[in-house]
Structure formats: C-alpha cells, structure tokens
C-alpha cells in the first residue's frame, strides 16, 4: 500500500496545532476556535473534489484553527492510513502532484483519522463519539465539532437522528465548568443541497433536524452565496450611495438572471434525472441571486438581519397559479449539438438517463415580486446545460430615456437602447455599466460602451474558493451565508406550482434545443411577450 510517512498504528495526530496565529492580510476578526470536522461521505466526490482541498488551502493560508482534526466517517473499512492516502490524493488531485510533499500538507494529513460505521448503526456513532473525545484530549479540539453531511440526501435524516441519539448534538467537555457545572464545546451541522426535493420533503427534513439541533447549529449550504461576486452584491448596493435611489420600479424596467453552463450532466445522470434544472439551480442558487438583488437594506450586517430581508423577498414573490404555469415557465432538454467546437450527445443519450426522459435541462421563469419597490418589474431567470457559454450574471435593465433628443441620429433600432448594469458573477468577475456614448466626429452618432470594473485588474486575486469561505464561516459561527429553514421552505413554495404542473403533464411544453444554442425558442417568447429580449452574454 502507498504510504505517506505515517506508521500504520500512528493514528495519533500531531500534538502541535496546524496553524499559528494569523498575521496575514487574511487576518480574521474572529479567528476560528479549535474544532474537529467530521465528514460524512468522505469517500464521495464532493469530499475529494472540494472539501478536503478546501481545508488544505485554509491551512496554507494559515487560517485553520489552533487545534484541528479532520475525521472521516463512512461505511468502507478504511484504516487511518488509508484515509490519509485518500486525503493526500484529493489534495494532489486538486493542486497538482507534489503538493503532498509540502510541510503544510504533511501537517494537515497528521490531523486526519477515520471511523468506520454504517450510517444507521448506533454503534458507529458511539465509536465516533469516543474518537472525538480522544481528539479533544490529544488534538486540543476543545469539545467543538462540525458534522458535514456530504452524503446522498436520502441519508441526511438518518445521520441527523443518530447524531442526536448518540448525544452528539452537544459538544464535548471543554475547559473549566461554569457555575451550573456546564461547559461544553459547540456543535454545528452542515447540510449540503438539495435540502428536500419539494416543499413537503423539505419540511419533513426540517422537522427531523429540529428534533436534534437548534436552528443556530444548522448550516444549510448554497455554495453560490460564498462566491465573492455574490457577496459583493450587498456591498455594491449598500456601501454605495448612488445606486439605491434608482434601485426600484421607477427606474428599473426588468431584471435578467442567467446561469449558463456549457457542460452537460457529466457522470451525474442518475441524480439529475430526479432533479432537473428547476430543482438543481433555480430553487436554490438563482432564487438566492434574486433575493440579494431585490432585498431591502437590512438593519445590520448580521446573519439574522440579512436573512430576514431575504426571506421577505421570497415571501413577496407572487404565487404562480398551477393552471397558468405555461405563461410563466418554460423548459427544454438538450439534444446533440456542438459546444466549444466539439459534437456532444443529447441528454437522453447520457449515461444513466432514461431514453424517454422528460427531465428539463433548461428552465426559464418569470417571477413578479409583490411589494412597493418591485411592483410590475419582471425578474426573468434562466439556466441551462449545454449552452454556448459558461457564464452567470445578473443584468439590471433600466428604463429608456423618456424622450429622444437626438432625433436625427442613426440609432440602428430607431430607439436608444436602455442602460443596463451587469453583475458578472462568473467568469471574468466584475460589474459593467452599459451607457450610450457619442462616436467622435461631426455627426451625432451613438454607440453603446461599457464602464467596466473587473476583479482581475482592480482587486487582489480572490483568496478563497466558495467552499473555503463556507467552511471558515462555519468554524467561526457565522450563518450569514447559509440558508435558514424559512428561506429554504419559502423557495420551495415559490417553485412548487411549476413542479406540480410539470409533474402532472411531463410532456406538455417540453421542447428540445440543440446543444450549443441559447435554449428553446419558447424562452425567447416568454420575454418577447413582455416586449423584451434576452441578453446574449
Ligand atoms: C450545483 C449543481 O449546485 O451547481 C450543478 O448541482 C451545477 O448542476 C453547479 O453545475 C454550478 O455551480 P458553479 O459554481 O460551477 O456555477
């Protein structure tokens, strides 16, 4: 077997902390406290592609807490040594061969251990509890635990129940007891998406969570919220005085939110068949972008104040009547076509996809928000796989000037195009304001130009990936970037009528689009009915 410099019996981890005190530009106002991170689903895709590399990179940035331990929990009979090899391969796979030779990686691997157990076997959780107690003593993890559920969603309820039954909803003994004889570390549970598959299942899962954990302990993931550009939406809106006065129905005509991917469903056919674009992207990521764009200023930049305002937006989204879903929602499925110069197969030809599948790989929805700020302003959202470009953006389209002063100008359409402000979430992260300018010369001729802010040139490199940000926030106990129970349930309420209509008539309105195009024609009709056209990012 591959070895990485640890004695097979040496599952004792380092005595010394992973990271020293922080004195870098990334210094945190609240450095994370010592803790153990328990990964359920440690042999899965998410753990190896995102989570283990993210923890390693946090160690490289010197921001992992003093006293840290990574514990894998899973069904497979792995030794501690094998778990370290798995972690090392994940780090090498992400950062390139040879990374494992670095001192930081060596230190990081020294914190890694493994507990084998079935997900529904109480005995496994007792072993996990014992291991965590031992790590409190040997690794100084302070009785603090993060349980990260990176398993298939069907396992979430059983893991949460068993954690509660094993008493793992409360932390281990920590330091000197207080006057009540109590002094325990904290416990946080991180739950990956999808959180439920509809409103009923999300409510049922919340009920299970509430039996074992307090809402303050629960961190529901939406990795879009941790993207720097997404966090910047609030700074852009509320740290600059000039936008808020025009951020409303008087000046804004409509909003377009696009998340386009060139990839197909890859190896995730089985999952995607159950999900589809509406559940996979719109119920979570795109509705989050919508709430950040539309929310009122919070009274403070605190988790609850921000989440209160976001929840109010979802609450104000006008319910779409099931019998009128076709007027508000469009779906499509990709067929063979050309993306990035290569011929790609259609969705029904993908691995683990039914040859007669009716799952949508593209969805476009028109939402209306019933409040004073947004009355009458459509928010169009669309997402799709196998589109021509990989891009996520929020485009705020302003109203046209009320009167065209430059009547003799040769504006191609005969009308001056409206200004728009485009927040480029990814790639080429930045913000562009598109305005009309005069083309130099004796005649008055207009041309749209962009005032462009680009992260790449204006600011330092983005320090953390989304998962690093989320892990760090969880360690410091900041829930701002995580979804609260009411938000998740409201988001399911918003998409429920569409899910219901599409479930009741799986073929109705399902059109196909060629891979490498911008989705079905019906999506263009959806906005054209309101006199609009989609941007071509
Ligand atoms: C995930 C979806 O949540 O987000 C995927 O399940 C999608 O289908 C991915 O590809 C997109 O994330 P990103 O960060 O690449 O835009």
mmCIF file of C-alpha atoms in Angstrom, residues 347-515:
data_model
loop_
_atom_site.group_PDB
_atom_site.id
_atom_site.type_symbol
_atom_site.label_atom_id
_atom_site.label_comp_id
_atom_site.label_asym_id
_atom_site.label_seq_id
_atom_site.Cartn_x
_atom_site.Cartn_y
_atom_site.Cartn_z
ATOM 1 C CA UNK A 347 -29.373 14.480 -22.806
ATOM 2 C CA UNK A 348 -31.275 11.251 -23.488
ATOM 3 C CA UNK A 349 -28.057 9.644 -24.692
ATOM 4 C CA UNK A 350 -26.175 10.496 -21.476
ATOM 5 C CA UNK A 351 -25.130 7.802 -19.023
ATOM 6 C CA UNK A 352 -27.879 6.779 -16.571
ATOM 7 C CA UNK A 353 -30.532 8.879 -18.291
ATOM 8 C CA UNK A 354 -33.771 7.303 -19.499
ATOM 9 C CA UNK A 355 -34.080 7.222 -23.324
ATOM 10 C CA UNK A 356 -37.532 8.799 -22.978
ATOM 11 C CA UNK A 357 -36.633 11.143 -20.124
ATOM 12 C CA UNK A 358 -38.746 14.266 -19.659
ATOM 13 C CA UNK A 359 -36.325 15.930 -17.228
ATOM 14 C CA UNK A 360 -35.642 19.549 -18.112
ATOM 15 C CA UNK A 361 -32.048 20.665 -18.636
ATOM 16 C CA UNK A 362 -33.100 24.250 -19.304
ATOM 17 C CA UNK A 363 -35.645 26.367 -17.461
ATOM 18 C CA UNK A 364 -36.662 30.000 -17.760
ATOM 19 C CA UNK A 365 -39.121 31.540 -15.322
ATOM 20 C CA UNK A 366 -40.737 34.936 -14.972
ATOM 21 C CA UNK A 367 -41.194 35.969 -11.342
ATOM 22 C CA UNK A 368 -43.066 39.004 -10.062
ATOM 23 C CA UNK A 369 -42.500 40.486 -6.638
ATOM 24 C CA UNK A 370 -45.480 41.980 -4.880
ATOM 25 C CA UNK A 371 -44.084 44.828 -2.850
ATOM 26 C CA UNK A 372 -43.731 48.595 -3.255
ATOM 27 C CA UNK A 373 -40.224 48.518 -4.614
ATOM 28 C CA UNK A 374 -40.760 45.953 -7.342
ATOM 29 C CA UNK A 375 -44.410 46.078 -8.341
ATOM 30 C CA UNK A 376 -44.624 45.427 -12.098
ATOM 31 C CA UNK A 377 -40.899 44.686 -12.599
ATOM 32 C CA UNK A 378 -40.413 41.188 -14.015
ATOM 33 C CA UNK A 379 -37.463 39.149 -12.794
ATOM 34 C CA UNK A 380 -36.606 36.668 -15.545
ATOM 35 C CA UNK A 381 -34.330 33.828 -14.508
ATOM 36 C CA UNK A 382 -32.930 31.157 -16.783
ATOM 37 C CA UNK A 383 -30.460 28.350 -16.508
ATOM 38 C CA UNK A 384 -29.390 25.559 -18.762
ATOM 39 C CA UNK A 385 -26.794 22.965 -19.511
ATOM 40 C CA UNK A 386 -25.028 22.730 -22.864
ATOM 41 C CA UNK A 387 -25.492 26.418 -23.668
ATOM 42 C CA UNK A 388 -22.888 28.254 -25.759
ATOM 43 C CA UNK A 389 -21.083 29.953 -22.856
ATOM 44 C CA UNK A 390 -20.302 29.280 -19.235
ATOM 45 C CA UNK A 391 -21.495 32.415 -17.530
ATOM 46 C CA UNK A 392 -23.540 33.591 -14.578
ATOM 47 C CA UNK A 393 -24.760 37.168 -14.495
ATOM 48 C CA UNK A 394 -27.404 39.490 -13.129
ATOM 49 C CA UNK A 395 -28.465 42.163 -15.609
ATOM 50 C CA UNK A 396 -30.435 45.135 -14.351
ATOM 51 C CA UNK A 397 -32.184 46.702 -17.304
ATOM 52 C CA UNK A 398 -33.110 50.331 -16.749
ATOM 53 C CA UNK A 399 -35.964 52.184 -18.431
ATOM 54 C CA UNK A 400 -35.282 54.001 -21.670
ATOM 55 C CA UNK A 401 -34.832 57.753 -21.618
ATOM 56 C CA UNK A 402 -38.303 59.304 -21.727
ATOM 57 C CA UNK A 403 -37.581 61.424 -24.787
ATOM 58 C CA UNK A 404 -35.103 61.003 -27.635
ATOM 59 C CA UNK A 405 -33.303 64.276 -28.003
ATOM 60 C CA UNK A 406 -31.021 63.099 -30.786
ATOM 61 C CA UNK A 407 -33.734 62.533 -33.344
ATOM 62 C CA UNK A 408 -31.540 62.546 -36.418
ATOM 63 C CA UNK A 409 -29.035 60.106 -35.072
ATOM 64 C CA UNK A 410 -28.707 56.790 -36.885
ATOM 65 C CA UNK A 411 -29.546 54.523 -33.967
ATOM 66 C CA UNK A 412 -29.919 51.115 -35.650
ATOM 67 C CA UNK A 413 -33.196 50.162 -33.991
ATOM 68 C CA UNK A 414 -34.542 53.688 -34.152
ATOM 69 C CA UNK A 415 -34.662 53.691 -30.364
ATOM 70 C CA UNK A 416 -31.824 54.381 -27.958
ATOM 71 C CA UNK A 417 -31.108 51.144 -26.137
ATOM 72 C CA UNK A 418 -31.767 51.181 -22.398
ATOM 73 C CA UNK A 419 -28.840 51.323 -19.982
ATOM 74 C CA UNK A 420 -28.068 48.195 -18.151
ATOM 75 C CA UNK A 421 -25.897 47.233 -15.278
ATOM 76 C CA UNK A 422 -24.459 43.756 -15.427
ATOM 77 C CA UNK A 423 -23.051 41.983 -12.405
ATOM 78 C CA UNK A 424 -20.798 39.260 -13.784
ATOM 79 C CA UNK A 425 -20.849 36.556 -11.136
ATOM 80 C CA UNK A 426 -18.521 34.302 -13.107
ATOM 81 C CA UNK A 427 -16.251 34.070 -15.027
ATOM 82 C CA UNK A 428 -14.462 37.416 -15.658
ATOM 83 C CA UNK A 429 -15.921 38.556 -12.356
ATOM 84 C CA UNK A 430 -16.875 42.194 -12.315
ATOM 85 C CA UNK A 431 -19.552 44.793 -12.927
ATOM 86 C CA UNK A 432 -20.264 46.671 -16.141
ATOM 87 C CA UNK A 433 -22.495 49.678 -16.699
ATOM 88 C CA UNK A 434 -23.530 49.998 -20.310
ATOM 89 C CA UNK A 435 -24.172 53.534 -21.481
ATOM 90 C CA UNK A 436 -24.575 55.381 -24.755
ATOM 91 C CA UNK A 437 -21.654 57.472 -25.990
ATOM 92 C CA UNK A 438 -21.106 59.772 -28.926
ATOM 93 C CA UNK A 439 -18.927 58.373 -31.677
ATOM 94 C CA UNK A 440 -16.256 61.009 -32.362
ATOM 95 C CA UNK A 441 -16.946 63.030 -35.483
ATOM 96 C CA UNK A 442 -19.067 65.876 -36.802
ATOM 97 C CA UNK A 443 -22.372 63.971 -36.754
ATOM 98 C CA UNK A 444 -24.234 62.860 -33.626
ATOM 99 C CA UNK A 445 -23.909 59.129 -33.757
ATOM 100 C CA UNK A 446 -24.396 56.950 -30.714
ATOM 101 C CA UNK A 447 -22.762 53.749 -29.660
ATOM 102 C CA UNK A 448 -23.163 51.674 -26.503
ATOM 103 C CA UNK A 449 -19.950 51.486 -24.426
ATOM 104 C CA UNK A 450 -19.215 49.833 -21.107
ATOM 105 C CA UNK A 451 -17.849 51.277 -17.888
ATOM 106 C CA UNK A 452 -16.181 48.221 -16.609
ATOM 107 C CA UNK A 453 -14.970 47.110 -13.202
ATOM 108 C CA UNK A 454 -13.069 43.867 -13.300
ATOM 109 C CA UNK A 455 -11.935 41.981 -10.221
ATOM 110 C CA UNK A 456 -8.949 40.642 -12.110
ATOM 111 C CA UNK A 457 -7.376 44.058 -12.613
ATOM 112 C CA UNK A 458 -8.864 46.203 -9.835
ATOM 113 C CA UNK A 459 -8.585 43.985 -6.789
ATOM 114 C CA UNK A 460 -6.379 41.288 -5.432
ATOM 115 C CA UNK A 461 -6.843 37.740 -6.535
ATOM 116 C CA UNK A 462 -9.836 36.018 -4.943
ATOM 117 C CA UNK A 463 -8.296 34.368 -1.894
ATOM 118 C CA UNK A 464 -10.755 31.585 -1.167
ATOM 119 C CA UNK A 465 -12.970 29.251 -3.106
ATOM 120 C CA UNK A 466 -16.652 29.162 -2.159
ATOM 121 C CA UNK A 467 -16.168 26.037 -0.067
ATOM 122 C CA UNK A 468 -13.238 27.549 1.807
ATOM 123 C CA UNK A 469 -15.344 30.568 2.687
ATOM 124 C CA UNK A 470 -18.202 28.381 3.850
ATOM 125 C CA UNK A 471 -16.022 26.093 5.950
ATOM 126 C CA UNK A 472 -14.337 29.053 7.562
ATOM 127 C CA UNK A 473 -17.641 30.801 8.266
ATOM 128 C CA UNK A 474 -18.950 27.655 9.851
ATOM 129 C CA UNK A 475 -15.850 27.425 12.050
ATOM 130 C CA UNK A 476 -16.328 31.000 13.251
ATOM 131 C CA UNK A 477 -20.070 30.504 13.683
ATOM 132 C CA UNK A 478 -21.255 32.994 11.061
ATOM 133 C CA UNK A 479 -24.521 31.828 9.478
ATOM 134 C CA UNK A 480 -24.967 34.797 7.121
ATOM 135 C CA UNK A 481 -24.065 32.822 4.001
ATOM 136 C CA UNK A 482 -26.151 29.803 4.954
ATOM 137 C CA UNK A 483 -29.838 29.279 4.382
ATOM 138 C CA UNK A 484 -32.278 29.387 7.249
ATOM 139 C CA UNK A 485 -35.215 26.958 7.474
ATOM 140 C CA UNK A 486 -37.821 29.571 6.498
ATOM 141 C CA UNK A 487 -35.833 30.638 3.407
ATOM 142 C CA UNK A 488 -35.497 27.103 2.108
ATOM 143 C CA UNK A 489 -39.167 26.402 2.632
ATOM 144 C CA UNK A 490 -40.210 29.689 1.004
ATOM 145 C CA UNK A 491 -38.025 28.920 -2.014
ATOM 146 C CA UNK A 492 -39.750 25.567 -2.376
ATOM 147 C CA UNK A 493 -43.117 27.299 -2.083
ATOM 148 C CA UNK A 494 -42.141 29.611 -4.936
ATOM 149 C CA UNK A 495 -41.312 26.779 -7.344
ATOM 150 C CA UNK A 496 -43.986 24.325 -6.129
ATOM 151 C CA UNK A 497 -46.698 25.188 -8.680
ATOM 152 C CA UNK A 498 -44.188 24.781 -11.513
ATOM 153 C CA UNK A 499 -43.030 21.429 -10.182
ATOM 154 C CA UNK A 500 -46.627 20.343 -9.838
ATOM 155 C CA UNK A 501 -47.651 21.430 -13.341
ATOM 156 C CA UNK A 502 -44.628 19.748 -14.913
ATOM 157 C CA UNK A 503 -45.161 16.583 -12.891
ATOM 158 C CA UNK A 504 -48.829 16.412 -13.866
ATOM 159 C CA UNK A 505 -48.089 16.791 -17.586
ATOM 160 C CA UNK A 506 -44.493 15.635 -18.163
ATOM 161 C CA UNK A 507 -44.559 16.184 -21.937
ATOM 162 C CA UNK A 508 -46.575 19.382 -22.090
ATOM 163 C CA UNK A 509 -44.455 22.300 -23.209
ATOM 164 C CA UNK A 510 -41.209 20.311 -23.031
ATOM 165 C CA UNK A 511 -39.260 21.376 -26.096
ATOM 166 C CA UNK A 512 -35.763 20.464 -27.183
ATOM 167 C CA UNK A 513 -32.834 22.729 -28.002
ATOM 168 C CA UNK A 514 -29.676 21.976 -29.843
ATOM 169 C CA UNK A 515 -26.590 21.834 -27.620
#
